[in-house]
Short mmCIF file of C-alpha atoms in Angstrom, two decimals:
data_model
loop_
_atom_site.label_atom_id
_atom_site.label_comp_id
_atom_site.label_asym_id
_atom_site.label_seq_id
_atom_site.Cartn_x
_atom_site.Cartn_y
_atom_site.Cartn_z
CA UNK A 1379 1.84 69.05 -1.52
CA UNK A 1380 -0.90 70.21 -3.85
CA UNK A 1381 -0.89 69.00 -7.44
CA UNK A 1382 -0.22 72.53 -8.72
CA UNK A 1383 2.93 72.90 -6.59
CA UNK A 1384 4.08 69.43 -7.66
CA UNK A 1385 3.42 70.30 -11.32
CA UNK A 1386 5.37 73.55 -10.93
CA UNK A 1387 8.27 71.64 -9.32
CA UNK A 1388 8.25 69.05 -12.14
CA UNK A 1389 8.50 71.74 -14.85
CA UNK A 1390 11.34 73.48 -12.98
CA UNK A 1391 13.11 70.11 -12.63
CA UNK A 1392 12.66 69.56 -16.38
CA UNK A 1393 14.46 72.88 -17.04
CA UNK A 1394 17.31 71.70 -14.78
CA UNK A 1395 17.50 68.46 -16.82
CA UNK A 1396 17.63 70.59 -19.99
CA UNK A 1397 20.35 72.74 -18.42
CA UNK A 1398 22.58 69.74 -17.69
CA UNK A 1399 21.82 68.32 -21.17
CA UNK A 1400 22.95 71.59 -22.77
CA UNK A 1401 26.09 71.66 -20.60
CA UNK A 1402 26.84 68.08 -21.75
CA UNK A 1403 26.43 69.10 -25.41
CA UNK A 1404 28.80 72.02 -24.88
CA UNK A 1405 31.31 69.67 -23.20
CA UNK A 1406 31.09 67.34 -26.23
CA UNK A 1407 32.55 70.07 -28.49
CA UNK A 1408 35.29 71.14 -26.05
CA UNK A 1409 38.84 69.83 -26.50
CA UNK A 1410 39.89 66.85 -24.34
CA UNK A 1411 36.28 65.66 -23.92
CA UNK A 1412 34.91 62.39 -25.33
CA UNK A 1413 32.36 63.57 -27.90
CA UNK A 1414 30.13 60.46 -28.09
CA UNK A 1415 30.02 60.06 -24.29
CA UNK A 1416 28.79 63.60 -23.62
CA UNK A 1417 26.29 63.50 -26.51
CA UNK A 1418 24.93 60.23 -25.06
CA UNK A 1419 24.55 61.83 -21.61
CA UNK A 1420 22.78 64.81 -23.20
CA UNK A 1421 20.29 62.62 -25.10
CA UNK A 1422 19.43 60.70 -21.90
CA UNK A 1423 18.91 64.00 -20.05
CA UNK A 1424 16.66 65.32 -22.86
CA UNK A 1425 14.51 62.18 -22.48
CA UNK A 1426 14.36 62.78 -18.69
CA UNK A 1427 13.33 66.38 -19.42
CA UNK A 1428 10.51 65.20 -21.73
CA UNK A 1429 9.26 62.68 -19.12
CA UNK A 1430 9.25 65.27 -16.31
CA UNK A 1431 7.42 67.76 -18.54
CA UNK A 1432 4.86 65.15 -19.63
CA UNK A 1433 4.26 64.34 -15.96
CA UNK A 1434 3.76 68.03 -15.19
CA UNK A 1435 1.19 68.39 -17.98
CA UNK A 1436 -1.07 66.01 -16.06
CA UNK A 1437 -1.08 68.39 -13.11
CA UNK A 1438 -0.98 71.82 -14.77
CA UNK A 1439 -2.73 73.68 -17.55
CA UNK A 1440 -0.58 73.45 -20.71
CA UNK A 1441 -0.26 77.26 -21.01
CA UNK A 1442 0.98 77.52 -17.40
CA UNK A 1443 3.45 74.64 -17.86
CA UNK A 1444 4.73 76.13 -21.13
CA UNK A 1445 5.18 79.54 -19.46
CA UNK A 1446 7.32 77.97 -16.71
CA UNK A 1447 9.57 76.29 -19.32
CA UNK A 1448 10.85 79.78 -20.18
CA UNK A 1449 12.89 79.53 -16.94
CA UNK A 1450 15.07 77.18 -19.00
CA UNK A 1451 16.97 80.16 -20.40
CA UNK A 1452 17.96 81.17 -16.84
CA UNK A 1453 18.73 77.62 -15.66
CA UNK A 1454 21.00 77.03 -18.67
CA UNK A 1455 22.83 80.35 -18.05
CA UNK A 1456 23.32 79.55 -14.34
CA UNK A 1457 24.69 76.07 -15.15
CA UNK A 1458 26.92 77.47 -17.92
CA UNK A 1459 28.35 79.89 -15.36
CA UNK A 1460 28.64 77.29 -12.60
CA UNK A 1461 29.81 74.19 -14.51
CA UNK A 1462 31.48 75.63 -17.63
CA UNK A 1463 32.80 78.79 -15.90
CA UNK A 1464 31.46 80.99 -18.71
CA UNK A 1465 31.72 84.72 -18.08
CA UNK A 1466 28.27 86.33 -18.31
CA UNK A 1467 28.27 90.12 -18.52
CA UNK A 1468 25.54 92.26 -16.89
CA UNK A 1469 24.29 93.06 -20.43
CA UNK A 1470 23.82 89.34 -21.17
CA UNK A 1471 22.04 88.79 -17.83
CA UNK A 1472 19.76 91.75 -18.64
CA UNK A 1473 18.95 90.18 -22.02
CA UNK A 1474 18.26 86.79 -20.43
CA UNK A 1475 15.91 88.31 -17.82
CA UNK A 1476 14.08 90.32 -20.52
CA UNK A 1477 13.66 87.12 -22.59
CA UNK A 1478 12.31 85.32 -19.49
CA UNK A 1479 9.77 88.13 -18.92
CA UNK A 1480 8.77 88.24 -22.60
CA UNK A 1481 8.32 84.47 -22.85
CA UNK A 1482 6.22 84.52 -19.69
CA UNK A 1483 3.91 87.17 -21.18
CA UNK A 1484 3.66 85.40 -24.56
CA UNK A 1485 2.78 82.01 -23.10
CA UNK A 1486 0.68 83.00 -20.08
CA UNK A 1487 -2.56 83.49 -22.03
CA UNK A 1488 -1.70 81.17 -24.93
CA UNK B 247 23.60 90.56 -34.55
CA UNK B 248 25.96 93.21 -33.29
CA UNK B 249 28.66 91.27 -31.47
CA UNK B 250 31.69 93.44 -30.78
CA UNK B 251 34.94 91.65 -31.65
CA UNK B 252 38.36 93.14 -30.95
CA UNK B 253 40.68 91.02 -33.11
CA UNK B 254 43.97 91.56 -34.87
CA UNK B 255 43.74 91.73 -38.72
CA UNK B 256 45.20 88.22 -39.20
CA UNK B 257 42.38 86.80 -37.08
CA UNK B 258 39.65 88.59 -39.01
CA UNK B 259 39.08 85.83 -41.62
CA UNK B 260 38.54 83.32 -38.83
CA UNK B 261 36.25 85.76 -37.06
CA UNK B 262 34.13 86.34 -40.18
CA UNK B 263 33.87 82.58 -40.71
CA UNK B 264 32.87 81.98 -37.07
CA UNK B 265 30.35 84.80 -37.17
CA UNK B 266 28.79 83.44 -40.39
CA UNK B 267 28.58 79.94 -38.85
CA UNK B 268 26.96 81.46 -35.78
CA UNK B 269 24.35 83.54 -37.64
CA UNK B 270 23.40 80.68 -40.00
CA UNK B 271 23.43 78.12 -37.17
CA UNK B 272 21.25 80.20 -34.85
CA UNK B 273 18.78 80.95 -37.66
CA UNK B 274 18.50 77.23 -38.50
CA UNK B 275 18.17 76.43 -34.75
CA UNK B 276 15.19 78.79 -34.37
CA UNK B 277 13.59 77.52 -37.61
CA UNK B 278 13.96 73.86 -36.57
CA UNK B 279 12.74 74.54 -33.03
CA UNK B 280 9.68 76.30 -34.46
CA UNK B 281 8.99 73.39 -36.84
CA UNK B 282 9.34 70.83 -34.01
CA UNK B 283 6.95 72.75 -31.77
CA UNK B 284 4.36 73.19 -34.55
CA UNK B 285 4.59 69.43 -35.37
CA UNK B 286 4.22 68.64 -31.66
CA UNK B 287 1.23 70.96 -31.36
CA UNK B 288 -0.51 69.45 -34.40
CA UNK B 289 0.44 65.85 -33.47
CA UNK B 290 -0.56 66.00 -29.80
CA UNK B 291 -3.58 68.29 -30.02
CA UNK B 292 -6.28 65.60 -30.05
CA UNK B 293 -4.66 62.96 -27.84
CA UNK B 294 -6.71 62.47 -24.69
CA UNK B 295 -4.88 63.46 -21.51
CA UNK B 296 -6.82 61.13 -19.21
CA UNK B 297 -5.06 58.00 -20.50
CA UNK B 298 -1.83 56.67 -18.92
CA UNK B 299 1.42 58.41 -19.94
CA UNK B 300 2.66 55.26 -21.70
CA UNK B 301 -0.55 54.98 -23.77
CA UNK B 302 -0.39 58.61 -24.92
CA UNK B 303 3.29 58.06 -25.80
CA UNK B 304 2.30 55.06 -27.95
CA UNK B 305 -0.48 57.08 -29.61
CA UNK B 306 2.05 59.79 -30.48
CA UNK B 307 4.56 57.30 -31.91
CA UNK B 308 1.93 56.08 -34.39
CA UNK B 309 1.61 59.53 -36.00
CA UNK B 310 3.72 60.55 -39.01
CA UNK B 311 3.85 64.17 -37.79
CA UNK B 312 5.47 63.00 -34.55
CA UNK B 313 8.05 60.94 -36.47
CA UNK B 314 8.74 64.08 -38.53
CA UNK B 315 9.27 65.96 -35.26
CA UNK B 316 11.78 63.30 -34.12
CA UNK B 317 13.70 63.60 -37.44
CA UNK B 318 13.75 67.39 -37.07
CA UNK B 319 15.06 67.02 -33.51
CA UNK B 320 17.97 64.92 -34.83
CA UNK B 321 18.77 67.70 -37.34
CA UNK B 322 18.49 70.18 -34.46
CA UNK B 323 21.12 68.26 -32.48
CA UNK B 324 23.60 68.22 -35.38
CA UNK B 325 23.10 71.94 -36.06
CA UNK B 326 23.30 72.86 -32.36
CA UNK B 327 26.68 71.15 -31.99
CA UNK B 328 27.98 73.38 -34.84
CA UNK B 329 26.70 76.46 -32.99
CA UNK B 330 28.18 75.40 -29.63
CA UNK B 331 31.55 74.84 -31.32
CA UNK B 332 31.78 78.59 -32.03
CA UNK B 333 29.84 80.20 -29.18
CA UNK B 334 29.36 80.16 -25.43
CA UNK B 335 26.30 78.19 -24.28
CA UNK B 336 25.05 81.23 -22.31
CA UNK B 337 25.24 83.27 -25.54
CA UNK B 338 23.60 80.77 -27.92
CA UNK B 339 20.77 79.39 -25.75
CA UNK B 340 18.86 82.70 -25.31
CA UNK B 341 18.49 83.00 -29.11
CA UNK B 342 16.42 79.82 -29.22
CA UNK B 343 13.80 81.69 -27.17
CA UNK B 344 12.95 83.44 -30.45
CA UNK B 345 10.96 80.28 -31.19
CA UNK B 346 8.40 81.47 -28.57
CA UNK B 347 7.91 84.44 -30.90
CA UNK B 348 7.82 82.48 -34.18
CA UNK B 349 5.48 79.80 -32.78
CA UNK B 350 3.09 82.53 -31.51
CA UNK B 351 3.12 84.31 -34.87
CA UNK B 352 2.60 81.09 -36.86
CA UNK B 353 -0.17 80.02 -34.46
CA UNK B 354 -1.83 83.41 -34.98
CA UNK B 355 -1.54 83.58 -38.77
CA UNK B 356 -1.66 79.91 -39.84
CA UNK B 357 -3.62 78.18 -37.07
CA UNK B 358 -5.96 81.14 -36.49
CA UNK B 359 -5.17 81.62 -32.79
CA UNK B 360 -5.74 85.02 -31.19
CA UNK B 361 -2.79 87.23 -30.10
CA UNK B 362 -3.71 89.60 -27.26
CA UNK B 363 -1.95 92.87 -26.38
CA UNK B 364 -0.02 91.26 -23.49
CA UNK B 365 1.44 88.70 -25.91
CA UNK B 366 2.44 91.43 -28.37
CA UNK B 367 4.23 93.29 -25.53
CA UNK B 368 5.91 89.97 -24.60
CA UNK B 369 7.14 89.51 -28.19
CA UNK B 370 8.62 93.05 -28.15
CA UNK B 371 10.39 92.33 -24.82
CA UNK B 372 11.84 89.06 -26.21
CA UNK B 373 13.25 90.96 -29.21
CA UNK B 374 14.88 93.58 -26.92
CA UNK B 375 16.29 90.76 -24.72
CA UNK B 376 17.78 88.92 -27.70
CA UNK B 377 19.28 92.19 -28.94
CA UNK B 378 20.94 92.69 -25.50
CA UNK B 379 22.44 89.18 -25.65
CA UNK B 380 23.61 89.69 -29.26
CA UNK B 381 25.47 92.83 -28.17
CA UNK B 382 27.76 90.74 -25.91
CA UNK B 383 30.83 88.75 -26.99
CA UNK B 384 29.89 85.40 -28.53
CA UNK B 385 33.11 83.41 -28.92
CA UNK B 386 34.20 80.72 -26.46
CA UNK B 387 37.34 81.27 -24.38
CA UNK B 388 39.84 80.09 -27.01
CA UNK B 389 39.14 83.06 -29.29
CA UNK B 390 38.45 85.74 -26.65
#
């Protein structure tokens, strides 16, 4: 595995960690969920996200790594749909994909 | 934000309150995210990247700007929980992408970085994307 592919995989994994952290935060405000427990899980996952991203920065150019982090918006939406059973309309998906494209363009040459 | 709510009149006060919480919360979330990223950028800009991860972490911890970033992140967490209490995660999270836009603009105007035409097109696409998300229903299931 080349270092670029590994770096790419690490950034994508960091967005998955962020996705689960965000799902945990959402669970902490839902009824019948232990608030402190889910916030604790989220904080741990945010630390994991930061470590994975820091690791990726050693293998990738910072502008490339930052561009890939924009996938986070899609990862979070997919996990919200899968774990929290949120209904996501086609309009919201369109917005999310436009944001992904825009963030990619903004960060690519940054 | 142009969220379309279909509520009975007796629910309207609650709706207005939720919508106000949402607009204020999302605005604060973008502002705090922007501030954290700028602090991070300033704090980490001259740390060598050929030292071990642990050493660069220690170098960061010694900087006031990084400690400020940590304090801002704590504020971010408290504010974000308020937002998530009144909105779906898949609705709220896309708004935080506006910080890509604010960080680019601040970097261009305050830090003197160049914005090329591709980045300006990207900013316009982000704005259209956020508008699309804002046109969908925000509230979590209990008020839908």
